[in-house]
mmCIF file of C-alpha atoms in Angstrom:
data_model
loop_
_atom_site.group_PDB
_atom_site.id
_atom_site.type_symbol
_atom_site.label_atom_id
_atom_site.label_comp_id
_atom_site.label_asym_id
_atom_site.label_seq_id
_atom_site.Cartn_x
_atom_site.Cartn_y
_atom_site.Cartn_z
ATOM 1 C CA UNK R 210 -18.454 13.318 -16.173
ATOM 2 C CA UNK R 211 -17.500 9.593 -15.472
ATOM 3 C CA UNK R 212 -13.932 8.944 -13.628
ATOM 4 C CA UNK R 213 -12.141 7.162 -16.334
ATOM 5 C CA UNK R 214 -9.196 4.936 -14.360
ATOM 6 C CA UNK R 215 -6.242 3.680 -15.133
ATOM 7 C CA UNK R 216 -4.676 1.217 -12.343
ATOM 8 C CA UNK R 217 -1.779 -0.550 -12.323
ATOM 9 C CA UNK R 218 -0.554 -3.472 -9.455
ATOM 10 C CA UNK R 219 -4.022 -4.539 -9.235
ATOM 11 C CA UNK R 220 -2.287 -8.251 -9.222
ATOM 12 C CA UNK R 221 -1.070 -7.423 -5.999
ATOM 13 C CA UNK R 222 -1.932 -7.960 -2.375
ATOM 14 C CA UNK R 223 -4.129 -4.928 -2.333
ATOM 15 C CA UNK R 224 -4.358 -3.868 -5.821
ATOM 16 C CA UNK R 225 -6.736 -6.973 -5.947
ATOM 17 C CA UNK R 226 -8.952 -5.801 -3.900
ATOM 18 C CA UNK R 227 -9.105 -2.163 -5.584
ATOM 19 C CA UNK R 228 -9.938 -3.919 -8.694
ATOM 20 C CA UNK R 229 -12.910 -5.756 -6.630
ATOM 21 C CA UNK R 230 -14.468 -2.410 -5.528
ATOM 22 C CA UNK R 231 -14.149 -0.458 -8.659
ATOM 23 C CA UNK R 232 -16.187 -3.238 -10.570
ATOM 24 C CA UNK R 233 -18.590 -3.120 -8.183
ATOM 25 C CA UNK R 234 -19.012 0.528 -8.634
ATOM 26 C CA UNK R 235 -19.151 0.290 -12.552
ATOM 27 C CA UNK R 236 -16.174 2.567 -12.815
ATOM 28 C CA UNK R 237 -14.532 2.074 -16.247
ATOM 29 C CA UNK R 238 -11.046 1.069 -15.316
ATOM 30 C CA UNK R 239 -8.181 -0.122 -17.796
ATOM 31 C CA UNK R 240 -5.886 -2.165 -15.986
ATOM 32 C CA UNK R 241 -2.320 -1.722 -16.941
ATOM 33 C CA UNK R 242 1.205 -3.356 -15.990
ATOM 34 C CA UNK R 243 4.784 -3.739 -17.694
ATOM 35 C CA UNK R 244 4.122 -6.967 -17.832
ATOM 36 C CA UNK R 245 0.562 -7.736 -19.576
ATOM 37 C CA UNK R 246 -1.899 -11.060 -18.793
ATOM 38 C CA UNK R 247 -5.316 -11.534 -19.686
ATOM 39 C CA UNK R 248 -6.995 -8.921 -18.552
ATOM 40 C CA UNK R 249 -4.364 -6.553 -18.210
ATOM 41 C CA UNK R 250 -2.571 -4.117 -20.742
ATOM 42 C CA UNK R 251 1.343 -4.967 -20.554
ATOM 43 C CA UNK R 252 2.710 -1.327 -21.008
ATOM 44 C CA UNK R 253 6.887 -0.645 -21.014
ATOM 45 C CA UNK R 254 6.863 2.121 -18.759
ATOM 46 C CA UNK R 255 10.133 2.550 -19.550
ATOM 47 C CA UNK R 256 9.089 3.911 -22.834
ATOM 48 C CA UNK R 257 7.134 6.666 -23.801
ATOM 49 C CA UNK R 258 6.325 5.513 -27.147
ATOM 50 C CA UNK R 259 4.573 2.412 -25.306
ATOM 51 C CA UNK R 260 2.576 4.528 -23.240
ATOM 52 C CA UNK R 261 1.467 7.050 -25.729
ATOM 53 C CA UNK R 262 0.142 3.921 -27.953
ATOM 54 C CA UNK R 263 -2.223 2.923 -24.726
ATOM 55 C CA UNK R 264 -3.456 6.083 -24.220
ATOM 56 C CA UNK R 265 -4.485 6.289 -28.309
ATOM 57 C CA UNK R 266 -5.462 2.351 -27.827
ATOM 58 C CA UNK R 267 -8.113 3.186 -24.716
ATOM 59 C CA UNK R 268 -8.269 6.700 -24.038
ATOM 60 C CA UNK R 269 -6.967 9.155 -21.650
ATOM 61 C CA UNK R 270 -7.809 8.554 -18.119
ATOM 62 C CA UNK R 271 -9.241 10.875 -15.475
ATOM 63 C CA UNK R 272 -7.397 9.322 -12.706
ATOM 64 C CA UNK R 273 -4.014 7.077 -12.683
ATOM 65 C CA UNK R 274 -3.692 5.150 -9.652
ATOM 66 C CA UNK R 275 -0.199 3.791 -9.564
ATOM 67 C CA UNK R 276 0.336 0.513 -7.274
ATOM 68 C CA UNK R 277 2.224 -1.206 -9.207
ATOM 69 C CA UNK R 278 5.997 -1.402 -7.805
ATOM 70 C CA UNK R 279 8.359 -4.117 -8.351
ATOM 71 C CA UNK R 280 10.207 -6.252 -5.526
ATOM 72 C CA UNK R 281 8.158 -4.800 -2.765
ATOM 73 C CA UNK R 282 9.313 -7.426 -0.560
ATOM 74 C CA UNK R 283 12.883 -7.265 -1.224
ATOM 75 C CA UNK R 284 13.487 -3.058 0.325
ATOM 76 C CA UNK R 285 17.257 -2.767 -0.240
ATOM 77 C CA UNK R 286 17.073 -3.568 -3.962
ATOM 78 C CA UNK R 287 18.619 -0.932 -6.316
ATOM 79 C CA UNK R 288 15.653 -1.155 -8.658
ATOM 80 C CA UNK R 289 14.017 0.814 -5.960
ATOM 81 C CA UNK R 290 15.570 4.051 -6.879
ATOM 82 C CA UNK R 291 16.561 2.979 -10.526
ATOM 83 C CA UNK R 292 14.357 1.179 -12.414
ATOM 84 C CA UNK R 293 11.274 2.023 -10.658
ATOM 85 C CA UNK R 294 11.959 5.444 -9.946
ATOM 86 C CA UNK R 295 12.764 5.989 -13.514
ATOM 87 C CA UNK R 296 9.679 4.294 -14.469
ATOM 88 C CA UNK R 297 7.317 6.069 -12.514
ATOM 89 C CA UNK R 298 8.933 9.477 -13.502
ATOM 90 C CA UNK R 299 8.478 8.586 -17.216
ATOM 91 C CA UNK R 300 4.770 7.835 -16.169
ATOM 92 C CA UNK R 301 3.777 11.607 -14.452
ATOM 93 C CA UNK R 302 5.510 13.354 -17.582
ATOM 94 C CA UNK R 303 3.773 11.243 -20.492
ATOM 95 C CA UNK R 304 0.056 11.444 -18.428
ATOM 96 C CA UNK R 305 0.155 14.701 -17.798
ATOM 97 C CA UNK R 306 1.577 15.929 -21.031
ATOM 98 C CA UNK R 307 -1.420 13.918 -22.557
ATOM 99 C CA UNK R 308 -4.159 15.273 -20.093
ATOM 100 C CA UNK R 309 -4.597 12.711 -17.169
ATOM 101 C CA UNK R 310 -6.082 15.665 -14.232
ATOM 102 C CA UNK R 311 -5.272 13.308 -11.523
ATOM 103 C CA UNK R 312 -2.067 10.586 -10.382
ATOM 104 C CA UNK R 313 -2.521 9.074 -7.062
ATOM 105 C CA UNK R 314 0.820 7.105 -6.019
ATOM 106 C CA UNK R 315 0.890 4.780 -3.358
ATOM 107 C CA UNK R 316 3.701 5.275 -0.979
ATOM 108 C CA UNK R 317 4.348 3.854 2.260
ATOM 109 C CA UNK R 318 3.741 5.455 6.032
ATOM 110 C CA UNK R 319 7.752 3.802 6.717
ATOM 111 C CA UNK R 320 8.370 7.125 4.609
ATOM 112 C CA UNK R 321 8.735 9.292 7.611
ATOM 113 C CA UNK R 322 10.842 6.576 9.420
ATOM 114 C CA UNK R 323 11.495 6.784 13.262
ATOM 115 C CA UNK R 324 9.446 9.843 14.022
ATOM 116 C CA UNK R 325 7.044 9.313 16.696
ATOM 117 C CA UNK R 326 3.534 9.930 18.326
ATOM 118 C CA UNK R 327 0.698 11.396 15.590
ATOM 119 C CA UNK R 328 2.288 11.727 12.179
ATOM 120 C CA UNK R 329 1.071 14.859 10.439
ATOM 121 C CA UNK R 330 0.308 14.781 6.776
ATOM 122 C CA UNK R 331 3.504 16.929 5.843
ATOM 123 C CA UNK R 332 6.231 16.420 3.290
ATOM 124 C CA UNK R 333 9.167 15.934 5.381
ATOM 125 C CA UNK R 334 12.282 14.146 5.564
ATOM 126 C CA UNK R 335 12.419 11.038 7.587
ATOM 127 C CA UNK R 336 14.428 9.929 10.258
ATOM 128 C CA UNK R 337 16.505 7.414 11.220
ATOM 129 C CA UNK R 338 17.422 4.290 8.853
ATOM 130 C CA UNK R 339 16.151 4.995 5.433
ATOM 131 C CA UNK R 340 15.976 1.956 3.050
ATOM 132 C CA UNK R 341 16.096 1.968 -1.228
ATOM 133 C CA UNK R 342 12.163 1.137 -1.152
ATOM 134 C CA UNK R 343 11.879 4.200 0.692
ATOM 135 C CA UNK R 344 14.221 6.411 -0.629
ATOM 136 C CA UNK R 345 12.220 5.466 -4.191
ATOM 137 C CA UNK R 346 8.748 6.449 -2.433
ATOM 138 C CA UNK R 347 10.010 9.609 -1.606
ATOM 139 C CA UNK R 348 12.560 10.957 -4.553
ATOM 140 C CA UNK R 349 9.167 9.767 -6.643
ATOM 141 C CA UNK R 350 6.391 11.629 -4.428
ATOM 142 C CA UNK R 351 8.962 14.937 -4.713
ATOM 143 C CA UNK R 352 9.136 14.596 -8.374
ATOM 144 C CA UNK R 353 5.053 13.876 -8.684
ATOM 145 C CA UNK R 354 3.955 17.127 -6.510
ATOM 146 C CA UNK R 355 6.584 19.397 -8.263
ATOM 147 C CA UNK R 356 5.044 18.010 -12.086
ATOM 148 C CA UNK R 357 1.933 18.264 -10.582
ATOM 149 C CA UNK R 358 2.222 21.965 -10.286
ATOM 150 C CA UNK R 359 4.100 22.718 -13.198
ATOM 151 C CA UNK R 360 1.136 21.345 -15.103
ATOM 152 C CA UNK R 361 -2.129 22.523 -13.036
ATOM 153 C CA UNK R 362 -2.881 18.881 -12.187
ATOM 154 C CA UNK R 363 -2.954 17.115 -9.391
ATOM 155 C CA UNK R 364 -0.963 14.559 -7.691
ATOM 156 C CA UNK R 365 -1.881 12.745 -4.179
ATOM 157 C CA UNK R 366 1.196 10.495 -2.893
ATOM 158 C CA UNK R 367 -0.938 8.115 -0.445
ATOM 159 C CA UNK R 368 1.459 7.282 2.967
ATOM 160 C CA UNK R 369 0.127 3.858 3.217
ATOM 161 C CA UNK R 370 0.580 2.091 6.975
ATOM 162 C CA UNK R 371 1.041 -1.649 7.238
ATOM 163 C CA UNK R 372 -1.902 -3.609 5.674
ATOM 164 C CA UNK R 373 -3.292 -6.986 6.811
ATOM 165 C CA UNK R 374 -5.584 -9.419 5.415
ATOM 166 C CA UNK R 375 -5.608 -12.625 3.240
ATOM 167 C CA UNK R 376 -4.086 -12.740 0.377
ATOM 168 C CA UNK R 377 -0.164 -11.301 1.234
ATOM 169 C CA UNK R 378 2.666 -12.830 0.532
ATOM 170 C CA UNK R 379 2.850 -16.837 1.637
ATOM 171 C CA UNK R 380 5.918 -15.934 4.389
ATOM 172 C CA UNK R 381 4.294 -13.070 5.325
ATOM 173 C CA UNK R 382 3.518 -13.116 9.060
ATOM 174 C CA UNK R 383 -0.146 -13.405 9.109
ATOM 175 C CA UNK R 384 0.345 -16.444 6.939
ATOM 176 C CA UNK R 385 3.317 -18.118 8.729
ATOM 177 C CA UNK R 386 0.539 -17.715 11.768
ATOM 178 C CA UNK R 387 -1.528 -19.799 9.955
ATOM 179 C CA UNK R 388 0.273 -22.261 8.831
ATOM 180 C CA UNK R 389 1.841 -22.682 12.231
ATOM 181 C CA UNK R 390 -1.776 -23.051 13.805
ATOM 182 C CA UNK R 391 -2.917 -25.992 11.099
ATOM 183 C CA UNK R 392 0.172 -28.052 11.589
ATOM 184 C CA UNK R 393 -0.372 -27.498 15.399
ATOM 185 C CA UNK R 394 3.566 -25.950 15.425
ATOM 186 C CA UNK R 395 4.921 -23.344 18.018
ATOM 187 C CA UNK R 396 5.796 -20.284 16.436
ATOM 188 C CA UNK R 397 8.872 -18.687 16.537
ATOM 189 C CA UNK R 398 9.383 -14.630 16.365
ATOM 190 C CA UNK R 399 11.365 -12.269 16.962
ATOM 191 C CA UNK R 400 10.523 -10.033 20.204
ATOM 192 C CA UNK R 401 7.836 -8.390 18.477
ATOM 193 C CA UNK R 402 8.012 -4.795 20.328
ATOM 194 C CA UNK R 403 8.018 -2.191 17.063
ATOM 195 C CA UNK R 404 5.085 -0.546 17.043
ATOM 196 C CA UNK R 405 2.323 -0.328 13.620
ATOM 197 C CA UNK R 406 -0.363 1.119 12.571
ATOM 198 C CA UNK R 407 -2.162 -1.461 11.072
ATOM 199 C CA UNK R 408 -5.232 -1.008 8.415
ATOM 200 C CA UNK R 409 -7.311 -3.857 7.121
ATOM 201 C CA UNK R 410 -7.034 -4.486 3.654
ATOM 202 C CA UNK R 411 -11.052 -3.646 2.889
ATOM 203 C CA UNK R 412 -10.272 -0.080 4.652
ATOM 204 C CA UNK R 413 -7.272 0.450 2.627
ATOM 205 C CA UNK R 414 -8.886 -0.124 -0.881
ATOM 206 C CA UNK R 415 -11.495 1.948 0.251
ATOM 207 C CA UNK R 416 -9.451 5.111 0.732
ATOM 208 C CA UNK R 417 -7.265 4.653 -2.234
ATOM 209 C CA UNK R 418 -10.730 4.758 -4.179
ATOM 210 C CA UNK R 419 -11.997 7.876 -2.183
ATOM 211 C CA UNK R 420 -8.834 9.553 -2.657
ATOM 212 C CA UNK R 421 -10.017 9.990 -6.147
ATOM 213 C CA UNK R 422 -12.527 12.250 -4.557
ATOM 214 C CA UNK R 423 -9.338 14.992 -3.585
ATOM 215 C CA UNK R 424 -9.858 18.600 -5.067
ATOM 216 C CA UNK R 425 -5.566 19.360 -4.283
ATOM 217 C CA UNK R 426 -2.446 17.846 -4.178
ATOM 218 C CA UNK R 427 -0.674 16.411 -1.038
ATOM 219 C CA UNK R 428 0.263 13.991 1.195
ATOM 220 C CA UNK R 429 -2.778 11.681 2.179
ATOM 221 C CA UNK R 430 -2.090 9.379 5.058
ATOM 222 C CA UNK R 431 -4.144 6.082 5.050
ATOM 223 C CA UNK R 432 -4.049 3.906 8.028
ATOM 224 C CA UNK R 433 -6.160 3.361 11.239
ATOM 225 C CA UNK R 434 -5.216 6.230 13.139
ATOM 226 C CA UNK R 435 -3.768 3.717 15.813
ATOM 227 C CA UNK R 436 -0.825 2.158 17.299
ATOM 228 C CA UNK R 437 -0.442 -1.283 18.311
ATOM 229 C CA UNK R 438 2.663 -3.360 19.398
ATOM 230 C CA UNK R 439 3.385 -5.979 16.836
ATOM 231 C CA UNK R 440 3.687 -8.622 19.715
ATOM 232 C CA UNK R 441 -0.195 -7.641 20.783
ATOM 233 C CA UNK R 442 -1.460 -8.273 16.923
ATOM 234 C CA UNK R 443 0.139 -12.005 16.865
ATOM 235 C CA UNK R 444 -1.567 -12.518 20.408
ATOM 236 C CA UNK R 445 -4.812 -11.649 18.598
ATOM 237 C CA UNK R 446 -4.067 -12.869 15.746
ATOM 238 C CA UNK R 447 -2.818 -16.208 17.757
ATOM 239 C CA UNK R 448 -5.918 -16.166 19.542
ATOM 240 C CA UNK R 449 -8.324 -15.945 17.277
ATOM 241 C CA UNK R 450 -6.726 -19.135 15.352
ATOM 242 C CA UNK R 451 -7.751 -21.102 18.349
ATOM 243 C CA UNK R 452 -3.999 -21.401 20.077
ATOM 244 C CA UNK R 453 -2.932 -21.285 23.158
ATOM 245 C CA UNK R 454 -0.588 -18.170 23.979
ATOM 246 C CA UNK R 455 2.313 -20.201 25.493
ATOM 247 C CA UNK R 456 3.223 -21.715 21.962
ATOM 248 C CA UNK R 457 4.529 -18.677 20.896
ATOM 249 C CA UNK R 458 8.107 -18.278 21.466
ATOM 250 C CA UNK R 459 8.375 -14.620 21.257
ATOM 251 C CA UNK R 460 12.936 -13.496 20.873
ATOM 252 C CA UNK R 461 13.620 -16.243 19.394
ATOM 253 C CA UNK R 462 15.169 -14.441 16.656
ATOM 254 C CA UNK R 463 16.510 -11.153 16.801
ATOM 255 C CA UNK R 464 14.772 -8.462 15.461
ATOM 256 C CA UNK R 465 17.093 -7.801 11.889
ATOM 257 C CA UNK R 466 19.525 -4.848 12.140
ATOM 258 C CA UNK R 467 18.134 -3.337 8.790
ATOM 259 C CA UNK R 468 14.835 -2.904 10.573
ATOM 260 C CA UNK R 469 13.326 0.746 10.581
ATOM 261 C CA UNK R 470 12.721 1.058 14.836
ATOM 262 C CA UNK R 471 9.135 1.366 14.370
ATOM 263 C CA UNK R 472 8.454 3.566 17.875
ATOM 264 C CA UNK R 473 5.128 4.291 19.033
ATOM 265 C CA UNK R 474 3.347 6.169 16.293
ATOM 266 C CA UNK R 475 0.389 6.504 14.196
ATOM 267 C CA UNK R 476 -1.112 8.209 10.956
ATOM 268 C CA UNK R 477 -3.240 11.326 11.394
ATOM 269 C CA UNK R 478 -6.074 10.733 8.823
ATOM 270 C CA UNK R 479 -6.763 14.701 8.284
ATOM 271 C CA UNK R 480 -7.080 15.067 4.736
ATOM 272 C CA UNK R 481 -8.934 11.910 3.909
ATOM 273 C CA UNK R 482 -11.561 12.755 6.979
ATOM 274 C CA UNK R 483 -11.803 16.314 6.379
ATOM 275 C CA UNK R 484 -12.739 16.174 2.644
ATOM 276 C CA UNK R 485 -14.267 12.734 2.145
ATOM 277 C CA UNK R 486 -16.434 10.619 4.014
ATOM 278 C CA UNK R 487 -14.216 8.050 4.562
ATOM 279 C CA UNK R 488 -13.407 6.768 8.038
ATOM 280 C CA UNK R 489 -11.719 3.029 9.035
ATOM 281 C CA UNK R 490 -14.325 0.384 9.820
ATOM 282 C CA UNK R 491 -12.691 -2.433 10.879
ATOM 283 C CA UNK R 492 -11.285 -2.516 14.263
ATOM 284 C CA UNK R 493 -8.327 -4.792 14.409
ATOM 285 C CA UNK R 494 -10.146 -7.870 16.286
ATOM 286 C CA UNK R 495 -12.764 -7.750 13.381
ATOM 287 C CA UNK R 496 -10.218 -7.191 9.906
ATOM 288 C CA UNK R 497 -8.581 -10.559 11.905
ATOM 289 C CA UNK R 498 -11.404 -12.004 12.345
ATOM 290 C CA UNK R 499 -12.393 -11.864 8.202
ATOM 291 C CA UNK R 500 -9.009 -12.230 7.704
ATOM 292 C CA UNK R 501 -8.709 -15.894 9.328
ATOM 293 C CA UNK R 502 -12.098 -16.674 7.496
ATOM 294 C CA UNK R 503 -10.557 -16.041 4.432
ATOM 295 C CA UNK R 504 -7.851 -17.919 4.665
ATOM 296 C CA UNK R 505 -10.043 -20.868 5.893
ATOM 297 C CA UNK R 506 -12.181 -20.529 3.031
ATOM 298 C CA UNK R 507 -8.883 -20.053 0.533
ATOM 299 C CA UNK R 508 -7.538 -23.564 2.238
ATOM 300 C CA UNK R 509 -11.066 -25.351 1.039
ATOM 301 C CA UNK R 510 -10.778 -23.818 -2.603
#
């Protein structure tokens, strides 16, 4: 039987680049959003009614991959655990009353905050400073597994670890980099000595798509498997743009007191390895290295 797809944020940094590989596959996907353009369905997922009519307009999906999340960038925003919450709740009860088998919600790996070394696959409480674009992961990964049982389906909350690549936000690090290099600036951080796991974008669309592939519910991590110290990434990343490493004027601000600590720790990739064949191929010098080319190529556009 084909997959049938709905996916929503595929506007978005890495929703984009789902959208990319699905075409290429030939998977029929209806793109969905609550707030339509050409080419995607505006839904109110704030109403039922709304949703229903979609499903009768194109069918129900297989598989609902939900990426879509408003003010990602903005963590301590109420509609974190109000209006999105409440949307994506609304969501899981209408597909799976209507038949959807599948709902694969990306969360984020910040989800089990301060805990270090590997980070097991496990539905646990996290530790340390816990912002309202966590908090709204969470309560919404909770609510998914439990309506996930109560109607045979399944549900697969996706821990996602920070992704890199062109195409993020303009004052987004890797982009402030950038611009810093082509106007020959120095660049000014913070010290830089959290720890990430970082995942190329390519490697993170990839195991959203072959999560689709799961046979139960659960956690699914989806990183690299590593841990690198954000200060080592810019020197790459610095690097690689042709800079010299003394122009960067690493504690120049403070780190922000909001900040999660971000220790030394990284995603263990269990479920994903175990029951797919999907495995990280980018090593960090080579997702920078496609990421700067990118952005070159963007610039000459």
């Amino acid at each position: 039987m084909i997959n049938k797809i709905w996916l929503s944020g595929s506007r978005g940094f890495v929703g984009k680049v789902v959208r990319k590989k699905l075409f290429s596959q030939s998977i029929p996907v209806t793109y969905i959003s609550n707030r339509g353009s050409k080419g995607v369905k505006g839904i109110d997922f704030s109403d039922k009614k709304s949703i229903e009519s979609a499903l009768l307009e194109f069918g129900t999906p297989n598989t609902f991959i939900h990426l879509g999340w408003a003010n990602v960038y903005e963590p301590h925003d109420e509609r974190h655990i109000d209006e999105n919450l409440k949307n994506g709740k609304n969501l899981i009860d209408t597909l799976y009353e209507y038949g959807v088998e599948k709902i694969i919600h990306i969360g984020s790996s910040s989800e089990y905050g301060d805990r270090v070394g590997c980070l097991k696959e496990e539905n646990i409480e996290p530790t340390g400073k816990v912002n309202n674009y966590i908090k709204g992961k969470l309560a919404l990964a909770k609510y998914g597994l439990r309506k996930a049982e109560h109607y045979g389906k399944i549900f697969n909350h996706i821990r996602l670890s920070y992704t890199y690549g062109a195409g993020q936000t303009h004052n987004s690090l890797i982009n402030q980099l950038y611009m810093s290099a082509l106007s020959k600036k120095k660049m000014r951080l913070s010290p830089c000595l959290q720890f990430r796991d970082y995942i190329y974008v390519e490697d993170a669309a990839d195991g959203i798509i072959k999560t689709t592939e799961l046979k139960k519910s659960g956690i699914v991590n989806l990183g690299s498997g590593k841990a690198i110290q954000l200060k080592d990434f810019v020197k790459i990343f610095w690097k690689r743009l042709g800079c010299l490493e003394k122009d960067l004027h690493f504690g120049f601000f403070e780190q922000p007191g909001d900040e999660q600590s971000q220790p030394i720790a990284f995603l263990d990739l269990s479920v994903l390895r175990l029951n797919t064949s999907w495995e990280p191929k980018f090593k960090i010098e080579d997702g920078i290295k496609m990421t700067i080319e990118q952005l070159i190529q963007e610039k000459l556009n």
